[in-house]
Coordinates of C-alpha atoms in Angstrom, one line a residue:
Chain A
X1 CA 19.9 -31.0 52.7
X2 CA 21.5 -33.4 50.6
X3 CA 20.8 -36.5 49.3
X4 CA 23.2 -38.5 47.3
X5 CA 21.9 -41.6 45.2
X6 CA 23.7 -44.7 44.1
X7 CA 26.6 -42.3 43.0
X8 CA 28.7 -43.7 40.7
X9 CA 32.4 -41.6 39.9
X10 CA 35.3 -42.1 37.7
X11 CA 38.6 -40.9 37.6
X12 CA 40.7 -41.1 34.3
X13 CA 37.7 -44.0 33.4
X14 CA 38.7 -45.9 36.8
X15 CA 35.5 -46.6 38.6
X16 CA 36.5 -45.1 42.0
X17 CA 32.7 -44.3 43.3
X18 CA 30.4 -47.7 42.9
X19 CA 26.9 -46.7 44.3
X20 CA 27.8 -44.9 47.4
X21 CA 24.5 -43.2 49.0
X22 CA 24.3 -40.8 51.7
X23 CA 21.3 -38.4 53.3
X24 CA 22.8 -35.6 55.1
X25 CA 20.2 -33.3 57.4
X26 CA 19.9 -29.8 58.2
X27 CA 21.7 -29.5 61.5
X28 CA 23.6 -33.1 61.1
X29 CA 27.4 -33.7 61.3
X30 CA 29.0 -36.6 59.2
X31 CA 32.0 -38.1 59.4
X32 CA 33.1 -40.4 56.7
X33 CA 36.2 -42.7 57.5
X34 CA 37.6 -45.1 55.5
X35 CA 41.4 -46.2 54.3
X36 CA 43.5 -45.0 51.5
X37 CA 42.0 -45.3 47.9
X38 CA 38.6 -45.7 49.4
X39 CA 37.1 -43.0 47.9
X40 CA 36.9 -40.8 50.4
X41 CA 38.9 -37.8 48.2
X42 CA 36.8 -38.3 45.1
X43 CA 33.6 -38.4 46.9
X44 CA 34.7 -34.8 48.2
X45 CA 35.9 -33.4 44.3
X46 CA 33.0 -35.2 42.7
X47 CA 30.7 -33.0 44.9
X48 CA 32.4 -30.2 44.0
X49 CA 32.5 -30.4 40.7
X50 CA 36.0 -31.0 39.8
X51 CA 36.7 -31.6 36.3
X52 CA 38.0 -35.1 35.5
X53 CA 35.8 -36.3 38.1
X54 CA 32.7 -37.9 36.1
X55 CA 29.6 -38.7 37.7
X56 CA 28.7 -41.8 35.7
X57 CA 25.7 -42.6 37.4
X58 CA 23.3 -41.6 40.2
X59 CA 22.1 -38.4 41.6
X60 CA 22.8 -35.8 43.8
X61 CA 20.4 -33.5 45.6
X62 CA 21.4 -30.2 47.1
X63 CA 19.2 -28.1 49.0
X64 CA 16.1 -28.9 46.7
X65 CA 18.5 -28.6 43.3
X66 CA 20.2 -30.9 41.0
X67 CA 23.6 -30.6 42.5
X68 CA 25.4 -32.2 39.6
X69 CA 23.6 -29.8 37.1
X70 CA 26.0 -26.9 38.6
X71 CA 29.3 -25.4 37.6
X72 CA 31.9 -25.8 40.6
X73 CA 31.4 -21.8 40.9
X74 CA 27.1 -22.6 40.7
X75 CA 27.6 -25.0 43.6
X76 CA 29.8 -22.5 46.3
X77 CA 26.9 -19.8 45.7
X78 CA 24.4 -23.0 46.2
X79 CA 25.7 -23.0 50.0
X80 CA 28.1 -25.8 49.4
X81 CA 32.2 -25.3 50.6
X82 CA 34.6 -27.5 50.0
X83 CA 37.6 -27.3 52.4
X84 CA 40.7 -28.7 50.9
X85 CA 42.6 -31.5 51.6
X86 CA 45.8 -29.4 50.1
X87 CA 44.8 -26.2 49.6
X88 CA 46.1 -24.2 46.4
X89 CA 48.4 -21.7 46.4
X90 CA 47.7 -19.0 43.9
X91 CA 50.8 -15.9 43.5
X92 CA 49.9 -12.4 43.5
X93 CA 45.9 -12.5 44.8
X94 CA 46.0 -11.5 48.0
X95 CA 43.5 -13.8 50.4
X96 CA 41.7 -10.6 51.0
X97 CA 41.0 -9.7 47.6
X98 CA 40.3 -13.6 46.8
X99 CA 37.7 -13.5 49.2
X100 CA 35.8 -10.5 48.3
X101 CA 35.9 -11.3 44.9
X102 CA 34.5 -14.9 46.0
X103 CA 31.7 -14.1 48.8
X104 CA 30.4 -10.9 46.3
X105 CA 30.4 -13.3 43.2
X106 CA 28.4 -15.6 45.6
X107 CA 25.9 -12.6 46.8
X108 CA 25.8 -11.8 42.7
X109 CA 24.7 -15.0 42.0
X110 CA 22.2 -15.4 45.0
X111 CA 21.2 -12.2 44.1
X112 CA 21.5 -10.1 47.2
X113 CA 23.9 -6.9 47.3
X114 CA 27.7 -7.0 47.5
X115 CA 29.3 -6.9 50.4
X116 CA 31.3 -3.1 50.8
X117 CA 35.3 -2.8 51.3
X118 CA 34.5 -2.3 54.8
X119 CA 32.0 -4.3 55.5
X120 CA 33.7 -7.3 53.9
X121 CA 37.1 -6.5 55.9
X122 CA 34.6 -6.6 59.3
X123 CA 33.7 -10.0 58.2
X124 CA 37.0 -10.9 57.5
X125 CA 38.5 -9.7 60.8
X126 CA 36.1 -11.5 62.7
X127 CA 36.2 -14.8 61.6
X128 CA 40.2 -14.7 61.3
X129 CA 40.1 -14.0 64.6
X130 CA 38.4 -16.9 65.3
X131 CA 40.6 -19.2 63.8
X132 CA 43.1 -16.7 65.5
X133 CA 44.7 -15.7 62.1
X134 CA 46.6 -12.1 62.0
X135 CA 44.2 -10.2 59.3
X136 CA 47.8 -9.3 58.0
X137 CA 48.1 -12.9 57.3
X138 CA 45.1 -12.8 54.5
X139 CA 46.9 -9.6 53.0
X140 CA 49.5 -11.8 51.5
X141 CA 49.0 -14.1 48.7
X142 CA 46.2 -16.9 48.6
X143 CA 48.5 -19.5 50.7
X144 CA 51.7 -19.0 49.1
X145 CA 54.7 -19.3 51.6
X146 CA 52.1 -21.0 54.3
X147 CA 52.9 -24.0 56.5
X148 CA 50.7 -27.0 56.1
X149 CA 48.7 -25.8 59.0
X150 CA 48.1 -22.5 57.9
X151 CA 46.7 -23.7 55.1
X152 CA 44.4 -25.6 57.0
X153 CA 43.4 -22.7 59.5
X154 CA 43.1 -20.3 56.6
X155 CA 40.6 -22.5 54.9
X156 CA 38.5 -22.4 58.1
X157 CA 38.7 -18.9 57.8
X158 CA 37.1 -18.5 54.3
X159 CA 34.7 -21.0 55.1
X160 CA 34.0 -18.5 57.9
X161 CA 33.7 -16.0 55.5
X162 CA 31.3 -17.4 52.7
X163 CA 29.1 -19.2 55.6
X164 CA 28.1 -21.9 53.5
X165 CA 24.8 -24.4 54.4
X166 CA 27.1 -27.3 53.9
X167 CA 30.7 -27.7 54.5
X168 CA 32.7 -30.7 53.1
X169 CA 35.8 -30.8 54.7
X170 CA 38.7 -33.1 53.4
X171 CA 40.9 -33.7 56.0
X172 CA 40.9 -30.2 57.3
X173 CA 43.0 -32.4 60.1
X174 CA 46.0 -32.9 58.3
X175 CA 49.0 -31.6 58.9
X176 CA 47.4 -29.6 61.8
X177 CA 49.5 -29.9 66.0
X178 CA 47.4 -30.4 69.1
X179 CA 46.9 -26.7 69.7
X180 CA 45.7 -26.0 65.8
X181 CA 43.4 -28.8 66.0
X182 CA 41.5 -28.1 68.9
X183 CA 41.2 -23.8 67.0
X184 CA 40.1 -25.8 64.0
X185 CA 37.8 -28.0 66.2
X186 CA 36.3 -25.0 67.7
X187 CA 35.9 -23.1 64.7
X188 CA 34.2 -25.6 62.7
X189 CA 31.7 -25.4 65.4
X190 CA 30.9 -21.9 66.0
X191 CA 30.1 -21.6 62.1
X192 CA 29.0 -24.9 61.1
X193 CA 27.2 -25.7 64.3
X194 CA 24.3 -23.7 63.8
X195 CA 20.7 -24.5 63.1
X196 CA 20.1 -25.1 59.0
X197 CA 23.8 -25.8 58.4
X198 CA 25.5 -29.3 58.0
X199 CA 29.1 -31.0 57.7
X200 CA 30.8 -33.5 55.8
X201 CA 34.0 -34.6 57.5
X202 CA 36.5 -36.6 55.6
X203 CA 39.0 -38.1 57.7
X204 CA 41.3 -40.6 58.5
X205 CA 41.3 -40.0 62.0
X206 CA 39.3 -39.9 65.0
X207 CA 41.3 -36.8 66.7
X208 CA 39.2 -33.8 64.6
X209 CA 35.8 -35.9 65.8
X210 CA 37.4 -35.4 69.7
X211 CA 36.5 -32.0 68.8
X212 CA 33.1 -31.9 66.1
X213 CA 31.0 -34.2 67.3
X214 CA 29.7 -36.6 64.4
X215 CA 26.2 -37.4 65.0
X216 CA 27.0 -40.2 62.3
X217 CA 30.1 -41.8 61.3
X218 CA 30.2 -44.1 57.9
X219 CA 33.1 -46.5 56.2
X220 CA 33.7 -45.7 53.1
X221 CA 35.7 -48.6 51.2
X222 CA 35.5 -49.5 47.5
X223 CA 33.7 -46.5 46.6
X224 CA 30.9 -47.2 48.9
X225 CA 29.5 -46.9 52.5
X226 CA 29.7 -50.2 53.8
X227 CA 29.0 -49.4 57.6
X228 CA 27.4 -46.2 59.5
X229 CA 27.3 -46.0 62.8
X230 CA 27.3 -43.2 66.2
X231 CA 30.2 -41.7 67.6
X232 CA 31.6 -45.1 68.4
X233 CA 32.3 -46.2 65.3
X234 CA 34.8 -44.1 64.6
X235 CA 36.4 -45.6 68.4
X236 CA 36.1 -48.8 67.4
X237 CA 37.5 -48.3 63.7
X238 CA 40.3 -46.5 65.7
X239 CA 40.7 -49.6 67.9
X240 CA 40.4 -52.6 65.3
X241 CA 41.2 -50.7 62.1
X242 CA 39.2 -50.7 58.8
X243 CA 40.4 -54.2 57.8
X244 CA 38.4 -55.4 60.6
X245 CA 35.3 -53.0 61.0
X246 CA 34.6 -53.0 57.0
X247 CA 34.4 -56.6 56.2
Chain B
X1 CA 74.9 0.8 14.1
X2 CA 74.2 0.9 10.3
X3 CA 70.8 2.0 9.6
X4 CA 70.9 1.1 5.7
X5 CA 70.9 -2.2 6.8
X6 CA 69.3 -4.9 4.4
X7 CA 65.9 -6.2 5.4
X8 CA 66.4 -8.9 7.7
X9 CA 65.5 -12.8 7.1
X10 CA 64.4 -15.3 9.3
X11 CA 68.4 -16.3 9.1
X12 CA 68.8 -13.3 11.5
X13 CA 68.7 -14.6 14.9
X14 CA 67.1 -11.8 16.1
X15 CA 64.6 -11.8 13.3
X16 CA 63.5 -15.4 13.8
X17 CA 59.8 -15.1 14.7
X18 CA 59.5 -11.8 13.3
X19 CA 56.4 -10.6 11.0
X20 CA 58.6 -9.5 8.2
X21 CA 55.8 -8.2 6.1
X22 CA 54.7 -5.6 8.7
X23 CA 58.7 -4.9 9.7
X24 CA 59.1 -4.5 5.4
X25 CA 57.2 -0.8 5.6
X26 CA 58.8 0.5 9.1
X27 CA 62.7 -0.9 7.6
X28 CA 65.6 0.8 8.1
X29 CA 64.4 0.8 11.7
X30 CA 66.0 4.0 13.3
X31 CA 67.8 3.9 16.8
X32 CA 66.8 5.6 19.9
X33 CA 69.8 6.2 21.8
X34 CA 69.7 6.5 25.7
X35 CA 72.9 7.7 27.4
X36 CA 72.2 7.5 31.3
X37 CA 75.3 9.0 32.9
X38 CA 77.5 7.8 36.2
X39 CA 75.3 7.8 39.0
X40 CA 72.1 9.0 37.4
X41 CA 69.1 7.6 37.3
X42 CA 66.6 7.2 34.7
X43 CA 63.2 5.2 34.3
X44 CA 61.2 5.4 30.7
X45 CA 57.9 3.4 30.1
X46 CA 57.0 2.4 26.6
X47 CA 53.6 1.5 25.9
X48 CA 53.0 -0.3 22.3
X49 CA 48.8 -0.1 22.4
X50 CA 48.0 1.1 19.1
X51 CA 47.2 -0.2 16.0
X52 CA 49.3 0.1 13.1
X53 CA 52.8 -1.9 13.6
X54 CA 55.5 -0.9 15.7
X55 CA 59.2 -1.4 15.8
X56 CA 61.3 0.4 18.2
X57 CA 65.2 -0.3 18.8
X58 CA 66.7 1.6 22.1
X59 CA 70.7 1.8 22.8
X60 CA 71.2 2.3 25.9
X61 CA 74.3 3.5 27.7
X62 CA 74.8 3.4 31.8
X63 CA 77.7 4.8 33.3
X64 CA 79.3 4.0 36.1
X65 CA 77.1 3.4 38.9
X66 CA 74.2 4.0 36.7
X67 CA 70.6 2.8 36.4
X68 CA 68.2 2.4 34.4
X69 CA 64.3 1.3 34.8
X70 CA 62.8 0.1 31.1
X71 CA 58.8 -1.4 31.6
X72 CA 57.1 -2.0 28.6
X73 CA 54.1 -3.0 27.9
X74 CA 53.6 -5.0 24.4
X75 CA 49.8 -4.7 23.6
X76 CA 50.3 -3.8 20.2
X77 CA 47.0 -4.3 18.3
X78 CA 49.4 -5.4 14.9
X79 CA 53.1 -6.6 14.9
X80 CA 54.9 -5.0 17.8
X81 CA 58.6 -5.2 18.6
X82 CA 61.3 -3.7 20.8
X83 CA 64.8 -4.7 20.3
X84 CA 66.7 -3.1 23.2
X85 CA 70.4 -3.0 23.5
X86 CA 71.9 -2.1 26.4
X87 CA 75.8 -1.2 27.6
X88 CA 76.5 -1.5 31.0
X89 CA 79.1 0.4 33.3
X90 CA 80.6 -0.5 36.2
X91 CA 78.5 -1.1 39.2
X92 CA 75.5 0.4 36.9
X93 CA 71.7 -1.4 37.4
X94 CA 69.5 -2.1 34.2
X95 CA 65.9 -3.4 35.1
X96 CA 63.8 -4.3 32.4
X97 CA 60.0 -5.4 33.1
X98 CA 57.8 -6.0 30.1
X99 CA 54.6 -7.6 29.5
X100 CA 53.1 -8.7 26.0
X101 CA 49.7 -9.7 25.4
X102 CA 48.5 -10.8 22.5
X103 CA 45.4 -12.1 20.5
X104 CA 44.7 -13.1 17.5
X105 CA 46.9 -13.3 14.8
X106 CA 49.5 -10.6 17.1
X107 CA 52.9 -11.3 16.7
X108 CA 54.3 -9.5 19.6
X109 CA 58.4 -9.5 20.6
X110 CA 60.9 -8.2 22.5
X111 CA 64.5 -8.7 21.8
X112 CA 67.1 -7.6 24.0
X113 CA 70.8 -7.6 24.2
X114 CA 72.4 -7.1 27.6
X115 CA 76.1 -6.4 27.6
X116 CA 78.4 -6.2 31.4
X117 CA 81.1 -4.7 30.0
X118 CA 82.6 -3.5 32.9
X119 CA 82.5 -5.7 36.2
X120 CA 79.6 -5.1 39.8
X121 CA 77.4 -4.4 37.3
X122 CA 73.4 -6.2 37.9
X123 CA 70.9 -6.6 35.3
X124 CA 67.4 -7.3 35.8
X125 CA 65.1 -8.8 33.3
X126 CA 61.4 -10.4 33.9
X127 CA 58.9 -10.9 30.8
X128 CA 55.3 -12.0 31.3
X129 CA 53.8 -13.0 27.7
X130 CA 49.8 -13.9 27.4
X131 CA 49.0 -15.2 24.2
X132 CA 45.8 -16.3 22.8
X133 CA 44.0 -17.4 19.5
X134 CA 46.7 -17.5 16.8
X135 CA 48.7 -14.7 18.5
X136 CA 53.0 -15.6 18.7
X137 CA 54.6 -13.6 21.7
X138 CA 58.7 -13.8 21.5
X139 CA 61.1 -13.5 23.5
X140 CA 64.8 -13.6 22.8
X141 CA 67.0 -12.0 25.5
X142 CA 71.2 -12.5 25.5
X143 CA 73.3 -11.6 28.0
X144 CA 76.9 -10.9 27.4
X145 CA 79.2 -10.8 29.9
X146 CA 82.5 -9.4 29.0
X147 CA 86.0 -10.3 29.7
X148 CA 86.7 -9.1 33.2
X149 CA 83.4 -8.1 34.2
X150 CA 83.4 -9.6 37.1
X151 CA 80.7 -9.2 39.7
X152 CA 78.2 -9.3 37.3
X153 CA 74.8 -10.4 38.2
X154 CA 72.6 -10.8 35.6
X155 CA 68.9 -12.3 35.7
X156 CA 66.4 -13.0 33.2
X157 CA 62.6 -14.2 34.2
X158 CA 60.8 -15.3 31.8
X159 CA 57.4 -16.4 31.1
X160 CA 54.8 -17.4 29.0
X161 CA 50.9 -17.7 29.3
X162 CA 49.2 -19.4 26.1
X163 CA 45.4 -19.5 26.7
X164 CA 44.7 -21.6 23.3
X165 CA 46.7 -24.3 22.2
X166 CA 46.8 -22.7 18.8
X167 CA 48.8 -19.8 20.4
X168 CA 52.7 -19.8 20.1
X169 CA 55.3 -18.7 22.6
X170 CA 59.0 -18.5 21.7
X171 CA 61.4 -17.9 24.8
X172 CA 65.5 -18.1 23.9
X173 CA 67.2 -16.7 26.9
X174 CA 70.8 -16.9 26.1
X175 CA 74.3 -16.0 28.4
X176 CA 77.6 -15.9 26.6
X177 CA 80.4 -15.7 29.7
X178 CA 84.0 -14.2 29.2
X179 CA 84.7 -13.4 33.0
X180 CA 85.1 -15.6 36.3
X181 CA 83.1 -14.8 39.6
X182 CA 79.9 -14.5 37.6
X183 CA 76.4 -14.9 38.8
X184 CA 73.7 -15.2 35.8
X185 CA 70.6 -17.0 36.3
X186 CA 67.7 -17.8 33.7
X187 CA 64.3 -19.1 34.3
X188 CA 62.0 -19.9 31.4
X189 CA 58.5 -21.3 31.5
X190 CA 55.8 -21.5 29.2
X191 CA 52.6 -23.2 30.5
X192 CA 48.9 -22.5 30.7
X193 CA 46.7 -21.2 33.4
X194 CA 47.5 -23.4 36.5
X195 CA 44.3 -25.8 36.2
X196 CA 44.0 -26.3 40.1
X197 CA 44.2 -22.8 41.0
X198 CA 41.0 -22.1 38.6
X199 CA 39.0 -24.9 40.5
X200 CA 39.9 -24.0 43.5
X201 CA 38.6 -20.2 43.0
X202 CA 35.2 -22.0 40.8
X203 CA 34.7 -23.6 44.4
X204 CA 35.0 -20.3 46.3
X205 CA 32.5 -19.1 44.0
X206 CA 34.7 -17.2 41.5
X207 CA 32.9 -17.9 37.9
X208 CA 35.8 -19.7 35.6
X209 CA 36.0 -15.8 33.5
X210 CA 36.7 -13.8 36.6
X211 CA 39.2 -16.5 38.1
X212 CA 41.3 -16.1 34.5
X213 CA 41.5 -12.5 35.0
X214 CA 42.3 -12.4 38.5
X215 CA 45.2 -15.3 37.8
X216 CA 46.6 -13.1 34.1
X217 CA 46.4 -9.8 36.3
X218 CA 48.6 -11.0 39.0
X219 CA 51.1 -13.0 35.8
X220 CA 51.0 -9.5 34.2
X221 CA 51.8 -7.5 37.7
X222 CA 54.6 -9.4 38.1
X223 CA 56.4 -7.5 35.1
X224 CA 55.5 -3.8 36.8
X225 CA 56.4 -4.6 40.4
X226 CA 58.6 -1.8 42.1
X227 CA 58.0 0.6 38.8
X228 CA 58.1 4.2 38.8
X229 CA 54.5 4.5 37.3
X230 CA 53.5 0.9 38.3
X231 CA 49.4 1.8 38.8
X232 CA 49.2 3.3 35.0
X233 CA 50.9 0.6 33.9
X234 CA 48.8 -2.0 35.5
X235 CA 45.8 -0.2 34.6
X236 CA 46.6 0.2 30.5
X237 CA 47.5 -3.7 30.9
X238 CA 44.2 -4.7 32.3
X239 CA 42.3 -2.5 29.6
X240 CA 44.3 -4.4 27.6
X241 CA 44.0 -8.3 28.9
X242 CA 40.1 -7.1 29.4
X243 CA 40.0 -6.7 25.2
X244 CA 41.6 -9.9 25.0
X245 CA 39.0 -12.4 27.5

């Protein structure tokens, strides 16, 4: 589903990516782990396209297209979501009207039929409900006045929403208690955990992979995967720390 | 108020940023005088939309207990101004929502003069300017509180949107105090399209034109919020900021 090549990333002409490669299957759950200034951030913005991120070289496959050929907005209709690490608050659109305007753009450009009012607000119920989110909560602004966890909860609930192949998640675990974790857990699973899809989880933590299961866990440091591993990497990193498992 | 005045110069405060080659033909600039009395309401919408240059100049008088509800919306297709002047009472409420947008060479202003003159009295003011290409959108708003007007509460909001760095915004939000036990507050910002917020709609999908409009519709409804005939007024600025993308 996607293949990434010797990818090689800047950021204000710092080298921050330096050859990182990565195979991602349908139906696979990745976890990549790795300390501060590894990478781990960019890895998630280059993928999506953010500008000031620039691919310097390498390639990028994405469900049988060039990936790094898209616009941000080309990518998201491409199947690809990128859950933020802090997500942005944007005054006066509502969440509901954000996200009509954003799953019908994606149908436009996939070239099925947009979604009605009311078959959109069906959609939208259901999956706030699964991240147990009030639908009143989506009728205010796009995350303005939200805690940190809201955020968090309410990203799930858009990438419930759009139902993308691939989800890259940036620390979706941040900022989140106990009790929000284990929702968040469980909704990544019930949409992401389904035959043909795949995640990307960026973490720092092993807590979110208590509750989605990584069938591989890597080390990112100095812009590249040093170390992949099961499950128990991610224990042992926990254990021993990065200093120790990376070199 | 004279109305054999001299042309004005850019020496004229309130004449700055003018286009004084459009004001030239539409000089002596007659008054419009509004006289709200105690305890009465009274809302008015302007709508500068046209095509040929437009100055307006309201006086306004509130009476005790008064209020008054001014929106305008500055979508002038030449120069467009509206100088406002308005006398408060006591305990009277002035709200003034307006929202410019401009392209091209526009030069689009308001200019407003806010006077407590008697004390409780609350003043409301929130501009939301969009400027693009060459277009100049001006603000220049005083607020004069006079001696023993106490209780006054006086905002102004304003804020600019330039969507080319060849676009101009000039913002001069001013207070002049003569009375204690005063609250004023002033807020001024002139920026561009918050950067983040269009790439983190481009990664829900929205393509970069839509996410403009969608982040300069909810910057313009922020000027018609609570208004009498808020939906026209949102709709005849959209038609508007759609000419404009």
């Amino acid at each position: 589903m996607l293949q990434i090549t010797d990818l090689h990333a800047t950021v204000a002409d710092k080298p921050i990516l330096k050859g990182l490669s990565l195979t991602i299957n349908p139906g696979e759950v990745h976890a990549i782990m790795g300390p501060n200034g590894a990478g781990k951030s960019t890895l998630g913005y280059t993928l999506g396209g953010r500008p000031g991120y620039e691919v310097t070289g390498g390639t990028v496959t994405f469900a049988g297209q060039d990936l790094l050929a898209l616009e941000p907005h080309e990518r998201a209709a491409a199947g690809l979501f990128l859950g933020f690490q802090y997500p942005v608050e944007i005054p006066g659109v509502s969440f509901l009207q954000f996200l009509r305007e954003s799953l019908n753009a994606q149908r436009r450009a996939r070239g099925e039929t947009e979604l009605s009012g009311g078959a959109f607000l069906q959609v939208a119920k259901l999956r706030a409900g699964l991240l147990k989110m009030d639908l009143d909560m989506l009728k205010r602004p796009v995350n303005v006045g939200f805690s940190g966890g809201e955020k968090k909860r309410a990203e799930m609930v858009q990438m419930g929403i759009l139902d993308p192949k691939l989800a890259i998640l940036d620390e979706t675990d941040s900022g989140l208690d106990i009790d929000a974790l284990r929702v968040v857990g469980e909704g990544i699973n019930t949409v992401m955990r389904q035959p043909g899809k795949a995640v990307l989880l960026i973490t720092h933590y092993q807590r979110l992979l208590d509750y989605v299961k990584p069938d591989f866990v890597h080390v990112l440091a100095g812009g590249r995967i040093v170390r992949t591993g099961g499950p128990d990497l991610a224990l042992e990193l926990e254990e021993r720390g990065y200093e120790a498992v990376a070199a | 108020m004279s109305q054999v005045a001299a042309l004005p110069t850019r020496r004229d405060e309130d004449f700055r940023y003018a286009d004084l080659a459009a004001l030239t033909p539409l000089w002596p600039v007659a008054a419009e005088q509004v006289r709200v009395p105690g305890g009465e309401a009274q809302t008015m919408t302007l709508i500068l939309a046209g095509g040929e240059a437009v100055a307006r100049e309201l006086v306004v008088t509130l009476g005790a207990g008064a209020s008054f509800d001014l929106r305008v919306l500055n979508a002038n297709g030449a120069y467009g101004r509206v100088a406002l002047r308005a006398e408060l009472g006591e305990g009277a409420n002035f709200t003034l929502g307006a929202a410019q947008l401009a392209a091209g060479e526009q030069v689009l202003e308001i200019v407003t003069q806010v006077v407590h003159a008697a004390p409780d009295a609350v003043s409301r003011q929130i501009v939301r300017s969009v400027a693009g290409g060459q277009a100049s959108v001006n603000y220049l708003g005083k607020v004069l509180v006079a001696k023993g007007a106490s209780g006054t509460d006086g905002e102004q909001s304003v804020r600019a949107m330039l969507l080319d760095r060849t676009a101009t915004a000039n913002a001069r939000p001013e207070l002049e105090i003569h009375a204690d036990d005063v609250k004023c507050a002033h807020g001024c910002a002139v920026g561009e399209l918050d950067a983040n917020g269009l790439f983190y709609m481009a990664a829900r999908g929205i393509p970069p034109e839509t996410a403009k409009r969608l982040m300069l519709q909810a910057f313009v409804a922020e000027a018609f919020a609570g208004a009498a005939e808020e939906e026209a007024l949102l709709e005849q600025a959209l038609a508007a900021l759609e000419a404009m993308l």
